[in-house]
Short mmCIF file of C-alpha atoms in Angstrom, two decimals:
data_model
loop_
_atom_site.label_atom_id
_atom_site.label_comp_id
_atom_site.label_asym_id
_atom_site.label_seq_id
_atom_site.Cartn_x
_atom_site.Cartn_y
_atom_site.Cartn_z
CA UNK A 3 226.53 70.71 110.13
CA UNK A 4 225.51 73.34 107.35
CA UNK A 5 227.59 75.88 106.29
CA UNK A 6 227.13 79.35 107.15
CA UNK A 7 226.71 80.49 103.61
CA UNK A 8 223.56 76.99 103.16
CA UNK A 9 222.14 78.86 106.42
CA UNK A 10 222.14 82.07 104.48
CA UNK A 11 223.73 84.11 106.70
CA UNK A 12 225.69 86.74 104.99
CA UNK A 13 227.15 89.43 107.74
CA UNK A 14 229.14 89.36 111.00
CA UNK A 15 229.40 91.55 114.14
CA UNK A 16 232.57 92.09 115.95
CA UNK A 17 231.31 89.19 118.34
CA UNK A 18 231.00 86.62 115.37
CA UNK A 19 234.36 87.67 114.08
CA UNK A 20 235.93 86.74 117.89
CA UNK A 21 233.99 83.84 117.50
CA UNK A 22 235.86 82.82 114.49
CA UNK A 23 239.14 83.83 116.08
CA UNK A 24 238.95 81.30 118.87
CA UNK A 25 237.65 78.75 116.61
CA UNK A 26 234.13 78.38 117.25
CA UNK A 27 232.62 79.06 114.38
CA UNK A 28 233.53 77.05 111.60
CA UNK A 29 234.30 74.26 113.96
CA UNK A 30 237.71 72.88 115.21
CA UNK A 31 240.82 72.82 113.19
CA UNK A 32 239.16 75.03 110.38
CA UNK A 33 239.23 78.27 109.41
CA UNK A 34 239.65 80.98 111.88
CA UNK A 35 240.34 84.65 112.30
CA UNK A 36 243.35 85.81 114.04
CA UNK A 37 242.76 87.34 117.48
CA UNK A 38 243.25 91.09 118.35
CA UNK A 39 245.33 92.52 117.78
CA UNK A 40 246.15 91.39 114.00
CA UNK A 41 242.23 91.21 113.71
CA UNK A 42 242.11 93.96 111.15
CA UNK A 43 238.40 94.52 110.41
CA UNK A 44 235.88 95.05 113.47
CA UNK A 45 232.45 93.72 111.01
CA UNK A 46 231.72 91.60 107.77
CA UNK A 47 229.27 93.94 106.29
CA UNK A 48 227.98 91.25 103.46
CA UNK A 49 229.72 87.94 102.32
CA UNK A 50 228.18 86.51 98.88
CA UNK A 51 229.02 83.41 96.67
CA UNK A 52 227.68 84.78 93.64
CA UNK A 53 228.45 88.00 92.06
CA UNK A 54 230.96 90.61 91.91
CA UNK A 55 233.61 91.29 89.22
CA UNK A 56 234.06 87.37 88.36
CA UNK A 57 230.70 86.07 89.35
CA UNK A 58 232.17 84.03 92.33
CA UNK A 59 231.47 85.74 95.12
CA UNK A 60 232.36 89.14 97.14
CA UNK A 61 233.08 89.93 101.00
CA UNK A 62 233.06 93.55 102.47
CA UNK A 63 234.33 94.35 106.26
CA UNK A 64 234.86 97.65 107.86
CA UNK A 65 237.10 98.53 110.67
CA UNK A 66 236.62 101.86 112.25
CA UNK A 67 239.40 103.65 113.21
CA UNK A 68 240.75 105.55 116.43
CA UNK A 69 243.55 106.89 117.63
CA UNK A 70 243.85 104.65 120.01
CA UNK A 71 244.55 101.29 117.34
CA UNK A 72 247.73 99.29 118.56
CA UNK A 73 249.64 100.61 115.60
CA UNK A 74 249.53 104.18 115.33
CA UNK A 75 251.64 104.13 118.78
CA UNK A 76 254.68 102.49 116.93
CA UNK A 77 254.43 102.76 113.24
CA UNK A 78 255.71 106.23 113.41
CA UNK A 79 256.02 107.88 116.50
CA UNK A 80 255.36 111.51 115.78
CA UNK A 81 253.61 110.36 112.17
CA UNK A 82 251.18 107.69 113.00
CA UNK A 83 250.32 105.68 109.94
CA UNK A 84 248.74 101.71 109.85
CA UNK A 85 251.21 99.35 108.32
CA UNK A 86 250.25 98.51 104.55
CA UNK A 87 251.41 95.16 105.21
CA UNK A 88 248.19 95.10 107.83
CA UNK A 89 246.01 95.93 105.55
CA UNK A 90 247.27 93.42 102.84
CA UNK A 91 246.83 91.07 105.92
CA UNK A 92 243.17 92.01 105.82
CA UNK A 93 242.71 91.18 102.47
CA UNK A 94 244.29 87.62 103.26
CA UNK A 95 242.01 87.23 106.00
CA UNK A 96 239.10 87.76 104.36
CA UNK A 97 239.51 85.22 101.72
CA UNK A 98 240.63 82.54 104.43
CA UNK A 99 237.43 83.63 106.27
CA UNK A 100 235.49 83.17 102.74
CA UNK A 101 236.44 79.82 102.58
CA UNK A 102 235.73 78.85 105.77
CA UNK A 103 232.10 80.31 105.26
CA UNK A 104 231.50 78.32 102.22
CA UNK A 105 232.33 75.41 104.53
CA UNK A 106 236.47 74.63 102.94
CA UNK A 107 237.76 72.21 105.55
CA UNK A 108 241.45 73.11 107.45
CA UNK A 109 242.99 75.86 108.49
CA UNK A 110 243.92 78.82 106.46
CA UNK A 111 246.80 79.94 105.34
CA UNK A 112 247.88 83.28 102.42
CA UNK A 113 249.94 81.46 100.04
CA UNK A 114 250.78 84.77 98.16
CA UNK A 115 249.72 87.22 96.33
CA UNK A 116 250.49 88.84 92.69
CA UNK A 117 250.37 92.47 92.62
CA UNK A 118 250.20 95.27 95.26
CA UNK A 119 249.39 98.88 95.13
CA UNK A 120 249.65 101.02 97.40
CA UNK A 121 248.51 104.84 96.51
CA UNK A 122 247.44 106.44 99.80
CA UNK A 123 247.01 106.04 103.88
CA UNK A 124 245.58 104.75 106.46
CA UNK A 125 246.30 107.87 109.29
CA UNK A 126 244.87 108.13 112.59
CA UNK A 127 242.64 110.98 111.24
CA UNK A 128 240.77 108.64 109.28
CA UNK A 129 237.13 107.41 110.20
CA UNK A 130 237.05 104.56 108.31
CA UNK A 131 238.48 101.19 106.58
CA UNK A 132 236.53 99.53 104.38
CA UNK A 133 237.94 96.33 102.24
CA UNK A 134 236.32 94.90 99.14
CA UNK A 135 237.55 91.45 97.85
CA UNK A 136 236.68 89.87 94.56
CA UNK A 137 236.75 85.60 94.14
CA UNK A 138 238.38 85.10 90.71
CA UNK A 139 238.82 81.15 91.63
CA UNK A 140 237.74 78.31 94.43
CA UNK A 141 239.67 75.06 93.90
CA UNK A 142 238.21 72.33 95.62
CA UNK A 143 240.11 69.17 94.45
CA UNK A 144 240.94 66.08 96.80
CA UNK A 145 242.39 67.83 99.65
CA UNK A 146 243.26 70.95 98.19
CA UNK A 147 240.90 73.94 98.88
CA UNK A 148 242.09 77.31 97.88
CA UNK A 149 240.61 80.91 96.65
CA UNK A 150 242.49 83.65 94.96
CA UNK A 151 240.57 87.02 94.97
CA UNK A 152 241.80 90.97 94.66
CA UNK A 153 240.72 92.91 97.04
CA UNK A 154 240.81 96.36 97.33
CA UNK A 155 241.17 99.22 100.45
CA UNK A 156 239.14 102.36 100.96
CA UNK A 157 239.91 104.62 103.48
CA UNK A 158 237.10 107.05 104.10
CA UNK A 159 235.89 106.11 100.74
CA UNK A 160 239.17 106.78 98.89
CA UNK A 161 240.81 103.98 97.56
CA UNK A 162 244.94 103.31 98.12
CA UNK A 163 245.81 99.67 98.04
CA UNK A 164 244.60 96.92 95.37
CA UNK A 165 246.06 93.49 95.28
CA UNK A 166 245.48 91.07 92.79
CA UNK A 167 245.65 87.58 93.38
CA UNK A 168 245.33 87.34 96.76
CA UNK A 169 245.92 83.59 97.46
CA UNK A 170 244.50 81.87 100.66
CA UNK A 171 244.37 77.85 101.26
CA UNK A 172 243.17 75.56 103.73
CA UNK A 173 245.32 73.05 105.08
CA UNK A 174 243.99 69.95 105.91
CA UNK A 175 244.16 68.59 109.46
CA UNK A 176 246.33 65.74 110.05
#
């Protein structure tokens, strides 16, 4: 079966990204999304191989945001804020999601990440997520199959987190 990326398609609706989270659509035992409620981006807005910052490749995703989010409830009650960590999980999804779109065998997995920044919010005021991730490097060797990427997170169009080296692998299925 082709790829998603040699079928050319290059966004995903909330459906596709459901799809993905109960494994239907890079196949079994590959890539997938987690479920809600750690899904943390409602669309793929465009997904690339070429281009961006190193020439490798780009994804974008949006996730709108209402009061209503699973988090704001808990993480503070009285000062309602998303969890950095979530949106550092974003990041990691998207790359793992990358992978599988390029057609990387296995499931993914973050492996780590370099550097994080974090320089603003997420409140429940806010409109709108949007996360921008940069490939710097796909290995594909034997079994191994990994990307590392920064991403970046906007909120309403101002940006307060950056990671670099945002490491994601697929394991192989045994």
């Amino acid at each position: 079966m082709a790829s998603l990326l040699e079928r050319g398609i290059h966004s995903f609706d909330k459906n596709d990204l459901l799809a993905c989270s109960r494994g239907e659509l890079f196949g079994p035992g590959n890539s997938q999304l987690p479920a809600p409620n750690m899904l943390m981006f409602d669309r793929i807005t465009d997904i690339q191989n070429e281009g961006g910052e190193y020439g490798l490749g780009y994804v974008k995703a949006e996730l709108d945001v209402t009061k209503d989010l699973w988090f704001f409830g808990c993480h503070f009650p009285g000062d309602p804020v998303m969890p950095g960590c979530l949106g550092l999980d974003a990041m990691w999804q998207l790359v793992g999601f990358f992978l599988g779109w390029r057609g990387g065998p296995g499931k993914g997995r973050a492996l780590g990440v370099g550097k994080v920044k974090f320089k603003g919010e997420v409140l429940d005021t806010a409109k709108l997520v949007t996360y921008e991730i940069q490939l710097k490097k796909i290995v594909a060797r034997g079994k191994l199959y990994m990307g590392v990427a920064d991403g970046k997170v906007f909120v309403d169009n101002e940006h307060i987190y950056t990671a670099e080296d945002l490491q994601v692998g697929l394991i192989p299925n045994k």
